[in-house]
XYZ file of C-alpha atoms in Angstrom:
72
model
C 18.025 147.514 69.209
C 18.832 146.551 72.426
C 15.553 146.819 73.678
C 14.032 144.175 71.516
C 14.893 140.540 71.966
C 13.310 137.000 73.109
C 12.745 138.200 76.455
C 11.111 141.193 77.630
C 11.770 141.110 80.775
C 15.993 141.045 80.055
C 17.532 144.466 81.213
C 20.680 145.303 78.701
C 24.030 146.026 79.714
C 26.255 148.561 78.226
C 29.999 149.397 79.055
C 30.781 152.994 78.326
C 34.359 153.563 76.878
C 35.500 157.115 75.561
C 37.280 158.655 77.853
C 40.067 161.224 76.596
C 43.427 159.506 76.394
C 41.721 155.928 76.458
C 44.444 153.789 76.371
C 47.472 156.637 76.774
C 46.830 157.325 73.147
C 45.187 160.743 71.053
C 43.214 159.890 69.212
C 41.672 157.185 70.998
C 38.601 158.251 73.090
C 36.809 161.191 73.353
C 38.958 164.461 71.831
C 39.159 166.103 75.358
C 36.520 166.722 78.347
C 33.364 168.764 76.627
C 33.696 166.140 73.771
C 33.507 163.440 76.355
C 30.649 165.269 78.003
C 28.804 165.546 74.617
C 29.290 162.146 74.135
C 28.168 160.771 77.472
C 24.739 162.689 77.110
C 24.242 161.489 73.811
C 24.570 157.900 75.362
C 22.675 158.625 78.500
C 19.729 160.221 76.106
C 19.482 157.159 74.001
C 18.898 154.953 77.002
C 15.278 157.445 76.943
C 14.627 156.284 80.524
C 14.609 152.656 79.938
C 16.460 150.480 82.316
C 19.881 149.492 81.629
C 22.733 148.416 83.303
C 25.807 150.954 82.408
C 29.612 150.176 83.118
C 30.978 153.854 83.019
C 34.898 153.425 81.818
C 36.012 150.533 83.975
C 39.185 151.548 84.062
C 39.309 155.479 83.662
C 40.358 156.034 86.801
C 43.804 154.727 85.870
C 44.059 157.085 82.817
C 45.442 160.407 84.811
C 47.868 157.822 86.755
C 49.412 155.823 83.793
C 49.107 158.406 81.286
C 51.492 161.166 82.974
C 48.282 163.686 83.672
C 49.206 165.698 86.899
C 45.414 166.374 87.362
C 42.105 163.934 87.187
């Protein structure tokens, strides 16, 4: 559990990776966008209102560019 350590007053950090085509490649990432969206809740749900510190896919915004997608 991330929420349970030597210091209670540490705040987590998480870095979100699933986007579809993650990496160019099916298969790797979320299946397509209402998979992704599934996903994404489930994550943002298990947070329960806690603080966190959440990295949400880094480097997504390169995925419609390098991967050939005409739209974002």
């Amino acid at each position: 559990n991330a929420y349970k350590g030597d210091n209670p007053n540490a705040v987590p950090m998480f870095v979100a990776y699933n986007v579809p085509l993650l990496n160019c490649n099916e298969g790797n990432g979320a299946a397509n966008g209402a998979a992704y969206q599934r996903w994404i809740d489930n994550f943002v749900s298990a947070l329960a209102g806690r603080n966190a510190i959440v990295i949400v896919e880094p480097d997504g915004l390169s995925v419609p560019v390098n991967c050939g997608m005409s739209e974002a």
